[in-house]
Coordinates of C-alpha atoms in Angstrom, one line a residue:
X1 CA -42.3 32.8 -166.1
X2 CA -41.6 33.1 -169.8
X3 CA -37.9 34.4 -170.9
X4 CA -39.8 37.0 -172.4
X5 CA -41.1 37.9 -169.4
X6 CA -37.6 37.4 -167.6
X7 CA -36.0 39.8 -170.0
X8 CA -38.1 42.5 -170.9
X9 CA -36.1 44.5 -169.5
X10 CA -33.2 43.8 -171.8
X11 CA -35.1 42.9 -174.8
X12 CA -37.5 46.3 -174.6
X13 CA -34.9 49.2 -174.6
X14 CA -32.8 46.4 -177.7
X15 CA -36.2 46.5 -179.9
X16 CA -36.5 50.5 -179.1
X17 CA -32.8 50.9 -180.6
X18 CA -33.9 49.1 -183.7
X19 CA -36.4 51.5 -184.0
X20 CA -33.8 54.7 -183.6
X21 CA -35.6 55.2 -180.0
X22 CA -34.2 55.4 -176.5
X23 CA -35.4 53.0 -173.9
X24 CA -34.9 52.0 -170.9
X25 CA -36.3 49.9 -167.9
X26 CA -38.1 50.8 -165.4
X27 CA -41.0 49.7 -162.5
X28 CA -41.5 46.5 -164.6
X29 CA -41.5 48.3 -167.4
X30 CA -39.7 49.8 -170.1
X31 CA -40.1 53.6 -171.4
X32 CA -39.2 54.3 -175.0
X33 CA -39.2 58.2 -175.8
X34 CA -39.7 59.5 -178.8
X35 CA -42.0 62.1 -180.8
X36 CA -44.9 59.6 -179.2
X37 CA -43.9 58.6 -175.7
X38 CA -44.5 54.8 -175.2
X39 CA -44.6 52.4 -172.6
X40 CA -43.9 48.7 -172.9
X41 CA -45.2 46.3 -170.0
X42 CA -46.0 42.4 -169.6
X43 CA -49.4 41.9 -169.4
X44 CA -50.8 40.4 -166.6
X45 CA -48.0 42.8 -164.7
X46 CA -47.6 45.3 -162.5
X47 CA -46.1 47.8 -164.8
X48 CA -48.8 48.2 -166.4
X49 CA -51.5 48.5 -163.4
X50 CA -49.4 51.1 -161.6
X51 CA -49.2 53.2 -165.1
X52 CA -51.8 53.0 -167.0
X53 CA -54.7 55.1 -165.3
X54 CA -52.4 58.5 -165.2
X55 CA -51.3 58.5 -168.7
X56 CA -51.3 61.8 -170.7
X57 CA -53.2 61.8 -173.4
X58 CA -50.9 60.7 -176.4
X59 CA -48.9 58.8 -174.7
X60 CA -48.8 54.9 -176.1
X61 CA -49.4 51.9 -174.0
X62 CA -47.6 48.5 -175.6
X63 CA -48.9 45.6 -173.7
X64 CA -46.7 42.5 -174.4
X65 CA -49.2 39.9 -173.8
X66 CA -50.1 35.9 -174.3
X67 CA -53.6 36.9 -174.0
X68 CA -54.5 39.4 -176.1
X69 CA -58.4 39.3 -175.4
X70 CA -57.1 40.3 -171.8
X71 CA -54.9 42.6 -172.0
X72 CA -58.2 44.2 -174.5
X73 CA -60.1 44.2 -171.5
X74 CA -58.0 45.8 -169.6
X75 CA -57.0 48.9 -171.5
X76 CA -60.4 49.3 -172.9
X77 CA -62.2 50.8 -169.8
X78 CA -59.5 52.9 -168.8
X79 CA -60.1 55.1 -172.3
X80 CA -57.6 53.1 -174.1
X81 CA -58.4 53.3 -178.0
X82 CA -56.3 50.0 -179.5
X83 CA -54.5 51.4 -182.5
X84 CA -52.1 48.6 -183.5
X85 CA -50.8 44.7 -183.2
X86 CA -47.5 43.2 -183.7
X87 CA -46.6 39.6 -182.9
X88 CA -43.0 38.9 -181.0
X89 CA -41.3 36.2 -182.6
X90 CA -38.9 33.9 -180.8
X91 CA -35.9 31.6 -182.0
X92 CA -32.7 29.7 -180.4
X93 CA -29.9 30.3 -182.7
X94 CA -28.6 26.9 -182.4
X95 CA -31.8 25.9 -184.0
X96 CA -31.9 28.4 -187.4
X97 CA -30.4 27.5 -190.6
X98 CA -27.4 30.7 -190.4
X99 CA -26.1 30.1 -193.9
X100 CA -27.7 33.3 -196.2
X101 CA -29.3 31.5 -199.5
X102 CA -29.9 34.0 -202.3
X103 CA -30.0 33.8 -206.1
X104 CA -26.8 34.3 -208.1
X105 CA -27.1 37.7 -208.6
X106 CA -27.5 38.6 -205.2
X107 CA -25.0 39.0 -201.8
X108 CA -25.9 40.5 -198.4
X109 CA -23.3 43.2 -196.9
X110 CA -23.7 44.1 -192.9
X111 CA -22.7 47.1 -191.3
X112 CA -21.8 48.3 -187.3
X113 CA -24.0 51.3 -187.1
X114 CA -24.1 53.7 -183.5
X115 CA -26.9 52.0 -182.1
X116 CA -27.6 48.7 -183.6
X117 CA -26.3 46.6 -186.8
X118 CA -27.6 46.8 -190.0
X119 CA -27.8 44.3 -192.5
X120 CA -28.4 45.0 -196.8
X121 CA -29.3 42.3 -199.4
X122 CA -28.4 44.0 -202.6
X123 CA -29.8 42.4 -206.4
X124 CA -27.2 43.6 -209.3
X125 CA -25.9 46.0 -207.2
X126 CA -29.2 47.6 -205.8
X127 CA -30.6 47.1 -202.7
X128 CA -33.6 46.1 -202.1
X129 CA -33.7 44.8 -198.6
X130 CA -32.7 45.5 -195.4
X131 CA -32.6 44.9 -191.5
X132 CA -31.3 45.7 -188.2
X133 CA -30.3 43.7 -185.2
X134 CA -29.4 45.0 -181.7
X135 CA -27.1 42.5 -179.4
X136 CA -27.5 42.6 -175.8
X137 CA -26.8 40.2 -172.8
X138 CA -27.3 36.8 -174.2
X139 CA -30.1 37.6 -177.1
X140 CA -30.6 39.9 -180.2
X141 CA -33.4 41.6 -181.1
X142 CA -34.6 42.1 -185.0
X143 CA -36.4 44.2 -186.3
X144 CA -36.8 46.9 -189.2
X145 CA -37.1 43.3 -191.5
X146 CA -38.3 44.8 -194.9
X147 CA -38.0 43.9 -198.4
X148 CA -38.9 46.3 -201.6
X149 CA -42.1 46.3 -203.6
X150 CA -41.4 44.3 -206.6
X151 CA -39.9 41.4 -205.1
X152 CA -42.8 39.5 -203.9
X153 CA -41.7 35.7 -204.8
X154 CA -37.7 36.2 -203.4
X155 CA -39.7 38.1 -199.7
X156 CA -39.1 34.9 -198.0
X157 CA -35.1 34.6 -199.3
X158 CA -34.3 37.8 -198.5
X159 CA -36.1 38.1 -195.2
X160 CA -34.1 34.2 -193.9
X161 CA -30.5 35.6 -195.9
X162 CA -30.8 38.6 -193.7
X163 CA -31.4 36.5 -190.4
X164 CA -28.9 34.0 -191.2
X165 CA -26.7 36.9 -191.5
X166 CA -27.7 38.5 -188.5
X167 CA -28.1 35.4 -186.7
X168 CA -24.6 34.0 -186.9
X169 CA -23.6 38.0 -185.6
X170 CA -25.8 37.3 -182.5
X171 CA -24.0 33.9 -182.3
X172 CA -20.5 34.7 -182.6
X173 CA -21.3 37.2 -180.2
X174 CA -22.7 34.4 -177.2
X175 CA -26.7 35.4 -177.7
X176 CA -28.5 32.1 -178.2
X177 CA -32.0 33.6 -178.0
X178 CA -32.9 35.9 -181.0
X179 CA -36.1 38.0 -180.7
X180 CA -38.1 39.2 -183.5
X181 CA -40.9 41.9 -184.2
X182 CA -43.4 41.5 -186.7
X183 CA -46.6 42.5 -188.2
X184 CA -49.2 39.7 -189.0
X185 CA -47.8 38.7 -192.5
X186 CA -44.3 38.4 -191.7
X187 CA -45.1 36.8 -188.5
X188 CA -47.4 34.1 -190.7
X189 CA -44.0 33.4 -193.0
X190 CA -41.5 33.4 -189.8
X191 CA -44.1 30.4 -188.4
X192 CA -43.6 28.7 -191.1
X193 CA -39.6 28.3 -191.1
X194 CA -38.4 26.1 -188.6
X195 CA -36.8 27.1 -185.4
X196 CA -39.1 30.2 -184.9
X197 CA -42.0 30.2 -182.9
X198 CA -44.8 32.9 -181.3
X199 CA -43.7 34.0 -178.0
X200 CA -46.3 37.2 -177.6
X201 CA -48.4 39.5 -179.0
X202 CA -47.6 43.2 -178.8
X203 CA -51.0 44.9 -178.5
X204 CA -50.4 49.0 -178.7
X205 CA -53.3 51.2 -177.4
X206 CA -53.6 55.3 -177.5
X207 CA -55.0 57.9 -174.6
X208 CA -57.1 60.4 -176.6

């Protein structure tokens, strides 16, 4: 079994605190609340299966899934309409670069908030970036990545200064397995720095 498979149940609640949502696990499972109720399960899984048919309509179905075409197939005759796709990123800390690179005129500042820690990259003064991580039992999970309009040839500094900052947190703090969710562009330039690596696909679907 994957370790994201292993640790959904840690992981899932971590990325719903990112997100300034409550989750938590349950029947292989993990239910985030929030103005749209959600659901997170592995797919193939029985979390899914024993759910799925007696959701309200509303009500959000997140399959996390290595087989996307499946988990499609599955959701689709139950009245499923698919209405996003995110990509869950993977990393070992001991393999990222954690030193923040930035131009001159630009530091990173990082911040305990209530339910996760937040990370800033200001430019003279301003901020134009910024990013959260949540720390739980041996891994950290990232998310909330974004960077300004404007600042479309520094995305890829900002984006790694913010990880490196975040990533030596999660280190100091014993997780060596950082998670990351992304939508398809970010995900592209995360593949391309060394040390991460595809672990899923987060396929969402909606019960009219």
């Amino acid at each position: 079994m994957a370790h994201w498979q292993e640790t959904l149940a840690v992981w899932g609640p971590a990325w719903a605190a990112v997100r300034d949502l409550e989750g938590s696990a349950e029947d292989g499972s993990v239910v985030i609340t929030g103005a749209v109720p959600e659901r997170l399960a592995p797919w193939p899984g029985d979390g899914a299966k024993a759910h799925a048919a007696s959701f309200p309509p509303g009500t959000v179905l997140s399959l996390v899934t290595e087989d996307a075409a499946a988990a499609r197939e599955f959701a689709g005759p139950l009245g499923f309409r698919e209405t996003g796709a995110l990509v869950l990123l993977t990393a070992q800390t001991d393999d990222l670069d954690l030193v923040p690179s930035l131009p001159a005129d630009a530091y990173v500042a990082e911040a305990p908030m209530e339910n996760y820690d937040a990370v800033e990259v200001a430019l003279f003064d301003r901020p134009v970036a910024d990013g959260r991580i949540k720390l739980e039992d041996g891994l950290g999970v990232l998310g909330n990545l974004t960077v300004d309009d404007g600042h479309d040839e520094l995305v890829v500094a900002f984006e790694q200064a913010m990880v490196a900052a975040l990533g030596d947190e999660a280190f100091l703090h014993g997780a060596d397995v950082l998670y990351l969710v992304a939508d398809a562009a970010q995900a592209a330039r995360f593949a391309a720095v060394e040390g991460w690596s595809k672990a899923a696909e987060i396929i969402s679907f909606t019960k009219p």
